[in-house]
CSV table of C-alpha atoms and ligand atoms in Angstrom, one decimal:
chain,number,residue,atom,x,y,z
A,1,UNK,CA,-41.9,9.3,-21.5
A,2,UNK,CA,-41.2,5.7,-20.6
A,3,UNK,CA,-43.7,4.4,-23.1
A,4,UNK,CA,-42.1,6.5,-25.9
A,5,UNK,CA,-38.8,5.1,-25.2
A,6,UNK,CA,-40.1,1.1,-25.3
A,7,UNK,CA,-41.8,2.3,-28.8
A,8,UNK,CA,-38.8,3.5,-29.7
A,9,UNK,CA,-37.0,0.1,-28.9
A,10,UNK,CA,-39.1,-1.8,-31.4
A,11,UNK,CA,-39.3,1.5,-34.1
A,12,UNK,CA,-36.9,0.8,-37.0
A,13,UNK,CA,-37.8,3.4,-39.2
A,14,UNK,CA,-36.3,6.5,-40.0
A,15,UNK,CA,-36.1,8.6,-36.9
A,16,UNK,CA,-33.5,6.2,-36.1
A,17,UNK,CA,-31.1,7.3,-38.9
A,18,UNK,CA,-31.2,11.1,-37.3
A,19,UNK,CA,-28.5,12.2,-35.4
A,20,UNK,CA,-30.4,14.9,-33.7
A,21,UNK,CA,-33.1,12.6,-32.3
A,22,UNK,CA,-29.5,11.1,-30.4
A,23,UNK,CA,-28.4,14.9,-29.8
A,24,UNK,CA,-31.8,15.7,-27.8
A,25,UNK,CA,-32.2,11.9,-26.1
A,26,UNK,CA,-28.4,13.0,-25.0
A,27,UNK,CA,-29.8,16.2,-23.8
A,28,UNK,CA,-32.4,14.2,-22.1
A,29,UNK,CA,-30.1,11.8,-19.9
A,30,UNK,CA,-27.8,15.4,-19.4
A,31,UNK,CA,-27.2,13.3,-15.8
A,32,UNK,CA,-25.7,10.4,-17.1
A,33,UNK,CA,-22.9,12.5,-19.7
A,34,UNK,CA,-21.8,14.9,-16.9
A,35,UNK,CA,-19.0,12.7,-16.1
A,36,UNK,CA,-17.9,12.9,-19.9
A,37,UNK,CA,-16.5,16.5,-19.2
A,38,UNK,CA,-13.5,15.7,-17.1
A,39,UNK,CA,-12.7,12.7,-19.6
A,40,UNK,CA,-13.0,14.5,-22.6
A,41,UNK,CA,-10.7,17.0,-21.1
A,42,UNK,CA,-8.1,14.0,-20.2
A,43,UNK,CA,-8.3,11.8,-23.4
A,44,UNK,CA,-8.4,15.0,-25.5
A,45,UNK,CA,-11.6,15.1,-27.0
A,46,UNK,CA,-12.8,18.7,-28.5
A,47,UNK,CA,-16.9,17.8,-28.4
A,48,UNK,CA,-19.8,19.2,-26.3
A,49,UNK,CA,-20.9,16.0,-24.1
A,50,UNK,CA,-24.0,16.3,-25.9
A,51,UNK,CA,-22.8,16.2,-29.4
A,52,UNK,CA,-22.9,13.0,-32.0
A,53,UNK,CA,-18.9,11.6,-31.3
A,54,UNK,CA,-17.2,9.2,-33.4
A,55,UNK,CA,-13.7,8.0,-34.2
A,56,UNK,CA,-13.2,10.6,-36.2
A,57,UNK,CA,-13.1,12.9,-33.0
A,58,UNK,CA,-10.7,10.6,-30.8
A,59,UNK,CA,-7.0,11.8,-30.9
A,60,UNK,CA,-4.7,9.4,-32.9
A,61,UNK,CA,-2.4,8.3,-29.8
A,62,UNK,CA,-2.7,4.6,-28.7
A,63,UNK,CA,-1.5,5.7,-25.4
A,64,UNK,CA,-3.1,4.1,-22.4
A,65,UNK,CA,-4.8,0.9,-23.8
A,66,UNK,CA,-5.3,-2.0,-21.5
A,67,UNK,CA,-2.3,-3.7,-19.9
A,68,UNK,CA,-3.4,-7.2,-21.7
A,69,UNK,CA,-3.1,-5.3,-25.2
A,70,UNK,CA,0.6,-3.5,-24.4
A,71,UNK,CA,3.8,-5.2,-25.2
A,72,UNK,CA,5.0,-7.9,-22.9
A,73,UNK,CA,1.7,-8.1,-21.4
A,74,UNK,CA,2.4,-11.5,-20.0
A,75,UNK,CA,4.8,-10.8,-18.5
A,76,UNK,CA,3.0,-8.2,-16.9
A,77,UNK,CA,0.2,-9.8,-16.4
A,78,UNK,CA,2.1,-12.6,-14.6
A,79,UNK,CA,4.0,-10.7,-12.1
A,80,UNK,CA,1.4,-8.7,-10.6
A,81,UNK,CA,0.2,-10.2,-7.0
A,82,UNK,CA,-3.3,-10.4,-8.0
A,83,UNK,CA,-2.3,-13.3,-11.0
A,84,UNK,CA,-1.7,-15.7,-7.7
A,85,UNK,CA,-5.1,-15.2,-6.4
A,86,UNK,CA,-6.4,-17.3,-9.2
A,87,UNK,CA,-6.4,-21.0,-9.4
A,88,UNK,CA,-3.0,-22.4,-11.8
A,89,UNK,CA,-6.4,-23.2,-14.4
A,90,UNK,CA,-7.2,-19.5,-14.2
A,91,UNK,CA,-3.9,-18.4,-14.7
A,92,UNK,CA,-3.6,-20.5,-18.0
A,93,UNK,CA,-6.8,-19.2,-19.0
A,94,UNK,CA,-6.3,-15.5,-18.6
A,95,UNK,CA,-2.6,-16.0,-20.8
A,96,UNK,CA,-5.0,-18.0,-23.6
A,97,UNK,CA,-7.3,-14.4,-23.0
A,98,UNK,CA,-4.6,-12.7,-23.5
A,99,UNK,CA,-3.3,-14.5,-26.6
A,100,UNK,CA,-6.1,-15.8,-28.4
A,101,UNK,CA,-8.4,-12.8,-27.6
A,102,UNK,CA,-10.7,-15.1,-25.5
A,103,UNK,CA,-11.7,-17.7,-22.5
A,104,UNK,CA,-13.9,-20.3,-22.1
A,105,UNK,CA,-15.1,-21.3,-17.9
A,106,UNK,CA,-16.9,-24.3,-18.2
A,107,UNK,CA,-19.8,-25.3,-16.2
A,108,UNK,CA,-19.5,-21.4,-14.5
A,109,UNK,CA,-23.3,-21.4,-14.0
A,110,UNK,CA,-25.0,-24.7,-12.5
A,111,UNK,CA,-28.0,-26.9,-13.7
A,112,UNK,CA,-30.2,-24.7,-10.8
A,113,UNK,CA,-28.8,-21.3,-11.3
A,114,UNK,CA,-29.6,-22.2,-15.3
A,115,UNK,CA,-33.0,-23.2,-14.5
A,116,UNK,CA,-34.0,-20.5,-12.4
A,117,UNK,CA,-32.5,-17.9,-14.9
A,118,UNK,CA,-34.3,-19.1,-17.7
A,119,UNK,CA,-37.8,-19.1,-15.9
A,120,UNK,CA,-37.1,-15.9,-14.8
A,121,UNK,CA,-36.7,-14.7,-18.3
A,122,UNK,CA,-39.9,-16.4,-19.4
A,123,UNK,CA,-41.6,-14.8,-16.5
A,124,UNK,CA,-40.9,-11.5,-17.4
A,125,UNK,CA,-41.9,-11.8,-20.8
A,126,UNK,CA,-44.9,-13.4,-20.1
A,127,UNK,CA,-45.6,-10.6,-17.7
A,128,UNK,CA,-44.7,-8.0,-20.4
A,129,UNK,CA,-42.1,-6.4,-17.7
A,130,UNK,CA,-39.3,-7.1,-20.4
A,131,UNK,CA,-39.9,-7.7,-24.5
A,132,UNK,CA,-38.0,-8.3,-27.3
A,133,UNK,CA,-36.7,-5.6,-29.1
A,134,UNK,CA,-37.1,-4.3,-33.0
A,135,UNK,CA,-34.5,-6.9,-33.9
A,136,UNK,CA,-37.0,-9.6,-32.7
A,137,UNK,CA,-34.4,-11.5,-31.2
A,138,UNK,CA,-33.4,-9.9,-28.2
A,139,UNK,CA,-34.5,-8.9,-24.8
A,140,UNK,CA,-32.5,-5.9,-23.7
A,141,UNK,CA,-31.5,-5.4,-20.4
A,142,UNK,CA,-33.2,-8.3,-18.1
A,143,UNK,CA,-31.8,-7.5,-15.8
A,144,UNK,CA,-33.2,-4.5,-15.0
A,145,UNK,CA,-36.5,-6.8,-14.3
A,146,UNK,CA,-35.2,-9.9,-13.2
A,147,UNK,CA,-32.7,-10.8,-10.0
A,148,UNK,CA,-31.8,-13.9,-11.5
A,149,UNK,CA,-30.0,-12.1,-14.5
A,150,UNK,CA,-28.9,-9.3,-12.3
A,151,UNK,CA,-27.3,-11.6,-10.2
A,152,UNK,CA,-25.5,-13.4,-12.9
A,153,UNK,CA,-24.6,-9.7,-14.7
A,154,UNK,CA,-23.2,-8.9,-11.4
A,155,UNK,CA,-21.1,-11.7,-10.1
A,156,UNK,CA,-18.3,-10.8,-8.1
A,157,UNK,CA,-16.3,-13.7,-9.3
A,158,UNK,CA,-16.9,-12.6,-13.5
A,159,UNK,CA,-16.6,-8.8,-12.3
A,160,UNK,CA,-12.9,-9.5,-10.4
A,161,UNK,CA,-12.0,-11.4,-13.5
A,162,UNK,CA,-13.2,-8.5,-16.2
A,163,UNK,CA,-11.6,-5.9,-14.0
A,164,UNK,CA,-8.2,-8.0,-13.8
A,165,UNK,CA,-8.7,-8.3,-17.5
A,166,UNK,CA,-8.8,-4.4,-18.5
A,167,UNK,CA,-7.3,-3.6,-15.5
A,168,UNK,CA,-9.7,-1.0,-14.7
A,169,UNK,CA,-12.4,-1.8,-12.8
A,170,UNK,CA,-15.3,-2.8,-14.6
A,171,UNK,CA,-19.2,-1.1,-15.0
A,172,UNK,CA,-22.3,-3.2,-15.9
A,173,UNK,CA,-23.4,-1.7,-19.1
A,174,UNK,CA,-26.1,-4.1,-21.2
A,175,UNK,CA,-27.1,-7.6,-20.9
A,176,UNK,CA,-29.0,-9.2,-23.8
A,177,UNK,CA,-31.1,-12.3,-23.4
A,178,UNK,CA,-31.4,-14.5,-26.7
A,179,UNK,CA,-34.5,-17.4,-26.7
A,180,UNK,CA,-33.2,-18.4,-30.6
A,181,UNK,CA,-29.3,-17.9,-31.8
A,182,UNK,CA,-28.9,-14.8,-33.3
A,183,UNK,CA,-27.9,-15.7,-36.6
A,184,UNK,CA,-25.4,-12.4,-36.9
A,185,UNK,CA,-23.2,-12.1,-38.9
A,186,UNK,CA,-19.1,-11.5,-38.0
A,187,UNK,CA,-18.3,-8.3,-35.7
A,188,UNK,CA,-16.4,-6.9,-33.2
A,189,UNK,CA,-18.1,-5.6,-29.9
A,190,UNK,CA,-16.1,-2.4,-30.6
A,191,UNK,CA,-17.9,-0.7,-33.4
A,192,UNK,CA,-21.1,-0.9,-31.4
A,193,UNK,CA,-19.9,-0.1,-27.6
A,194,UNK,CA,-16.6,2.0,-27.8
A,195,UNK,CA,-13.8,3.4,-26.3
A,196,UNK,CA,-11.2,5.6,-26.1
A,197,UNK,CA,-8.6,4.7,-25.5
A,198,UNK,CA,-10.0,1.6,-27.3
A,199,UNK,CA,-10.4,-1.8,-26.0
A,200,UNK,CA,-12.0,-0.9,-22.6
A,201,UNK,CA,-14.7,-3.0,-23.4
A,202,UNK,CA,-15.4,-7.2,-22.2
A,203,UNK,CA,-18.0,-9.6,-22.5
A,204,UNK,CA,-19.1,-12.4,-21.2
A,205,UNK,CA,-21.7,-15.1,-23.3
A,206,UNK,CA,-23.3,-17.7,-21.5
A,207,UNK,CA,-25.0,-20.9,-22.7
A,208,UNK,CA,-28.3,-21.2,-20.7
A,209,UNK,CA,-29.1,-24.4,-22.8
A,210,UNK,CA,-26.7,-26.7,-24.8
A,211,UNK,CA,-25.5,-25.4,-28.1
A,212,UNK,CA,-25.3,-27.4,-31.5
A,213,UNK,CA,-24.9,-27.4,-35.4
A,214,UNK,CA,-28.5,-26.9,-35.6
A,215,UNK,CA,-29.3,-24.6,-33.3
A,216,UNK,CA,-27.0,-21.6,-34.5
A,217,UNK,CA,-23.8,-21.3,-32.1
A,218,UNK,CA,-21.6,-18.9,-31.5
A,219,UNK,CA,-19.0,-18.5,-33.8
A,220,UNK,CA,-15.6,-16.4,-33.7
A,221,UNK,CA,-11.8,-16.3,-34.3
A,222,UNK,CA,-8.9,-16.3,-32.4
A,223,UNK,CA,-6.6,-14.0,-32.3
A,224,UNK,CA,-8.3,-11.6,-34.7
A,225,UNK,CA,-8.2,-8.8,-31.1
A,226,UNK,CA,-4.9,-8.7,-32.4
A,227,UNK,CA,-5.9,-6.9,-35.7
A,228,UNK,CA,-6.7,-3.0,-36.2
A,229,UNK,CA,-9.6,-2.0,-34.5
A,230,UNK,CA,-12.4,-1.3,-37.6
A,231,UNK,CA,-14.2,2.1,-37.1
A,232,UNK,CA,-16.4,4.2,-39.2
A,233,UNK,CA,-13.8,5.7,-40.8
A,234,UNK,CA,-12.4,2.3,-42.3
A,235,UNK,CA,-15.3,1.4,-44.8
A,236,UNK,CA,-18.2,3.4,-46.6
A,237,UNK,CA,-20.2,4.4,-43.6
A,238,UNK,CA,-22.2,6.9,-45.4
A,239,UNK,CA,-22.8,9.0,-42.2
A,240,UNK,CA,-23.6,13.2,-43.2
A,241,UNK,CA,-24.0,15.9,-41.1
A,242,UNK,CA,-27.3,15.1,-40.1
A,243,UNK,CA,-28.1,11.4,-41.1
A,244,UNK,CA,-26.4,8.1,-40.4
A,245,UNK,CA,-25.9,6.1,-43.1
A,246,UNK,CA,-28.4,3.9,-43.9
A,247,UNK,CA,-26.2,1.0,-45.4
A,248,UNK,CA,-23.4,1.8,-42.9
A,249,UNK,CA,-24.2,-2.1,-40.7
A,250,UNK,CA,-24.5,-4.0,-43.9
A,251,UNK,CA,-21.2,-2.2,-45.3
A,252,UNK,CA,-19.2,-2.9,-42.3
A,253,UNK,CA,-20.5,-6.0,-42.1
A,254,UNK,CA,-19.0,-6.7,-45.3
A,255,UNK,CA,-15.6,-5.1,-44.4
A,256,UNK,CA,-15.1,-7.6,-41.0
A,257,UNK,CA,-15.9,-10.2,-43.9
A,258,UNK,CA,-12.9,-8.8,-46.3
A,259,UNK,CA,-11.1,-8.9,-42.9
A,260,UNK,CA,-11.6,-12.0,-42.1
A,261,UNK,CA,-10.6,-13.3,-46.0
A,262,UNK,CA,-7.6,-11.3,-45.8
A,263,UNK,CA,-6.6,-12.4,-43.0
A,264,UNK,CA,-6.9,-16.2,-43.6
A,265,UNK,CA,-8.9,-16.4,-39.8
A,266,UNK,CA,-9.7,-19.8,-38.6
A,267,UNK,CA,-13.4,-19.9,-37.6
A,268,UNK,CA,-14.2,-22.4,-34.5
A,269,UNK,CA,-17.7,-22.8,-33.1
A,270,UNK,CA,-18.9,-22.5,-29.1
A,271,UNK,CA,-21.1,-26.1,-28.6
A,272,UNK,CA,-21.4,-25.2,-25.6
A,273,UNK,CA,-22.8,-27.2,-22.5
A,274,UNK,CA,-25.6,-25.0,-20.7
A,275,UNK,CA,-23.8,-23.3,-18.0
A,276,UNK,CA,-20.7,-22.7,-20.0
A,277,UNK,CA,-19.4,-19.2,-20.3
A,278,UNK,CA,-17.2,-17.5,-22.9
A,279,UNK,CA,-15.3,-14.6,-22.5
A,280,UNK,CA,-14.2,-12.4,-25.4
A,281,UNK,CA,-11.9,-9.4,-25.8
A,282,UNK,CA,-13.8,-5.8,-27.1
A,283,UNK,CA,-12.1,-6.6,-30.5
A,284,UNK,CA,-12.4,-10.2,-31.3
A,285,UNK,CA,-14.3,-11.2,-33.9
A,286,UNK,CA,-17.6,-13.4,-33.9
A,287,UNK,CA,-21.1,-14.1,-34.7
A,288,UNK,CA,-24.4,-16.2,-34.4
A,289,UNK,CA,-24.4,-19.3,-37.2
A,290,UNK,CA,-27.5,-20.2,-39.2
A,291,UNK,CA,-29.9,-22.0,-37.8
A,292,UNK,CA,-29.8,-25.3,-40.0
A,293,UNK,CA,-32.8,-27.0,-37.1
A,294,UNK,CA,-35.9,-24.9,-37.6
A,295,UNK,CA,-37.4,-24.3,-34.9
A,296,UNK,CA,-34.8,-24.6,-32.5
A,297,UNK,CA,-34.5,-22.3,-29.0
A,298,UNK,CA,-30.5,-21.7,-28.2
A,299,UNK,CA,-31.1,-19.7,-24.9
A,300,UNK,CA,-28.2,-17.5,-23.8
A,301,UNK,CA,-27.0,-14.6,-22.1
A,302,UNK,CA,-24.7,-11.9,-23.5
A,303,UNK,CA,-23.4,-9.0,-20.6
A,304,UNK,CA,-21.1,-6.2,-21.9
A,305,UNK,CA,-19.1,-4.3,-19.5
A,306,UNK,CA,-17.2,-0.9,-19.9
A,307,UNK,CA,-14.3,0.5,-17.7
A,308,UNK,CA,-14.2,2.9,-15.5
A,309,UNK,CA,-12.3,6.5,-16.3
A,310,UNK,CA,-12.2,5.9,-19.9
A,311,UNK,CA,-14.8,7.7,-23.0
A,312,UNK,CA,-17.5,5.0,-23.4
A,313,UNK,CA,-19.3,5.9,-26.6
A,314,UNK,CA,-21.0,4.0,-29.8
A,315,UNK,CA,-19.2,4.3,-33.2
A,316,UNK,CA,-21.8,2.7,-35.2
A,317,UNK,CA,-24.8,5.3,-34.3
A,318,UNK,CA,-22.0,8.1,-33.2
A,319,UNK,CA,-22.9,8.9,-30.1
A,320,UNK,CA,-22.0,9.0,-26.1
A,321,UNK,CA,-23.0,6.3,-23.7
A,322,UNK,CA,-25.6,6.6,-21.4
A,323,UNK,CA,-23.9,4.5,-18.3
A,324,UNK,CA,-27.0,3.7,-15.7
A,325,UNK,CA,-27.1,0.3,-14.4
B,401,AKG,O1,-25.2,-15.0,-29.4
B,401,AKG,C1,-24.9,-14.8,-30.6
B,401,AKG,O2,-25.3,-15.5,-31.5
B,401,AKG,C2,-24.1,-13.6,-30.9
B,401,AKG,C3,-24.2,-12.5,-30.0
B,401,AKG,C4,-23.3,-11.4,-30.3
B,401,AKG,O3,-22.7,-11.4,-31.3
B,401,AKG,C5,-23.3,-10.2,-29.5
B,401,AKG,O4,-24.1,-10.0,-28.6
B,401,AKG,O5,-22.4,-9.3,-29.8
């Protein structure tokens, strides 16, 4: 079983444009949707727990969304006792979070911790225990196989800080290791890892080397959290009964794009230091740049996080969350 499922990690073909293949993997992992019964029943949400879910499916209430997202959230936000457990440069950066959609800590992870992280990585490649995936840029889920990223996905400084963030408390979902910049184009964590109510979703991005114009930084622009989440059901996802559609990532891709026109964003780059560490809210919007310097490694560390007590799915492929780490 476990060596159909790593094919399946690297398989791009069609099987993975069938909803039903989802529907019986979901049947599969019946363990890890059993909690899915008592939160469809509180957010309203008329599916099986092992059906394909979507937007579409969520009721149309934006009742219940984070604290940082609400009116006066500042405010809020400033008034509760757990605000003056931070440090006054905390403080200023969690109102920036709240405002601008995002945070930057610098130098969070020492030259050491760095080191050891990245060797780890290497290690477990080399030692086949981890691989890249079928996008050929990313190792899924390190730390599964290596303490060092486990240790660094589950800080209990970053995990009081997420958790004060969405103000729910915060479960590990996916890390993703990157040895090259991913060269993706502008998107919002939220049409991949989903939630209802939305915006229960944070992640943190860490530089495990320095970042620069050649070596494909991380891109994204403030304040766009601020602008309607982008589902499914806002572009030509080309989704049927059975099938997903097949040009529904290119098509949305294009959509953030008219968003981002639109909208007039500004777009600032992350050169980042090694050891830096950004912070960016489920909805902001952001991306790998080219990589102008063939040839160039940009090593980082990408760890998503879901809240507790909310409907964790994916809108893109339509389907629940497994939640295991
Ligand atoms: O690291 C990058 O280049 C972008 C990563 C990213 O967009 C993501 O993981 O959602």
């Amino acid at each position: 079983m476990s060596r159909l499922r790593d094919i399946f990690k690297r398989y791009t073909g069609f099987l993975r444009d069938l909803k039903v293949v989802y529907v019986i993997n979901n049947y599969l992992n019946s363990d890890k949707l059993q909690h899915n019964k008592a939160l469809y029943k509180k957010y309203g949400v008329n599916k099986s727990i092992f059906s394909s879910i979507g937007r579409k499916d969520m009721p149309k209430s934006t009742d219940g969304i984070p604290w940082i997202d609400q009116p006066n959230a500042i405010q809020k936000v400033m008034k509760h006792p757990d605000f003056q457990t931070f440090s006054p440069d905390l403080q200023q950066k969690i109102i920036d979070f709240i405002e601008n959609g995002y945070l930057i800590l610098e130098g969070f992870l020492n030259e050491k911790i760095v080191q050891n992280l990245n060797n780890s990585i290497e290690d477990v490649l080399r030692n086949k225990e981890a691989d890249f995936n079928f996008t050929g840029k990313k190792v899924m889920d390190a730390h599964k196989v290596s303490k060092e990223a486990d240790d660094h996905f589950r800080n209990p400084e970053l995990l009081k800080l997420l958790s004060f963030l969405l103000g729910k408390k915060v479960l590990p979902f996916q890390s993703i290791n990157f040895r090259e910049g991913s060269e993706q184009r502008a998107h919002s964590d939220s049409i991949h890892m989903t939630t209802e109510p939305e915006g229960y979703l944070i992640a943190t991005w860490s530089a495990l080397e320095d970042c620069h114009e050649g070596n494909g930084s991380l891109f994204y622009y403030p304040k766009s959290h601020r602008l309607p989440f982008v589902s499914c059901e806002d572009y030509n996802a080309g989704h049927s009964v059975w099938l997903l559609g097949k040009e529904s990532y290119p098509n949305y891709e294009d959509k953030i794009d008219a968003v981002i026109k639109e909208n007039q964003l500004e777009k600032k780059y992350f050169h980042a230091k090694k050891g830096d560490l950004l912070i960016w809210h489920a909805n902001l919007l952001h991306g790998g740049s080219g990589i102008t310097q063939k040839g160039t490694t940009r090593k980082s560390m990408v760890c998503h996080y879901y809240a507790e007590d909310v409907v964790c799915y994916h809108e893109l492929t339509q389907r629940p969350a497994l939640i295991n780490n």
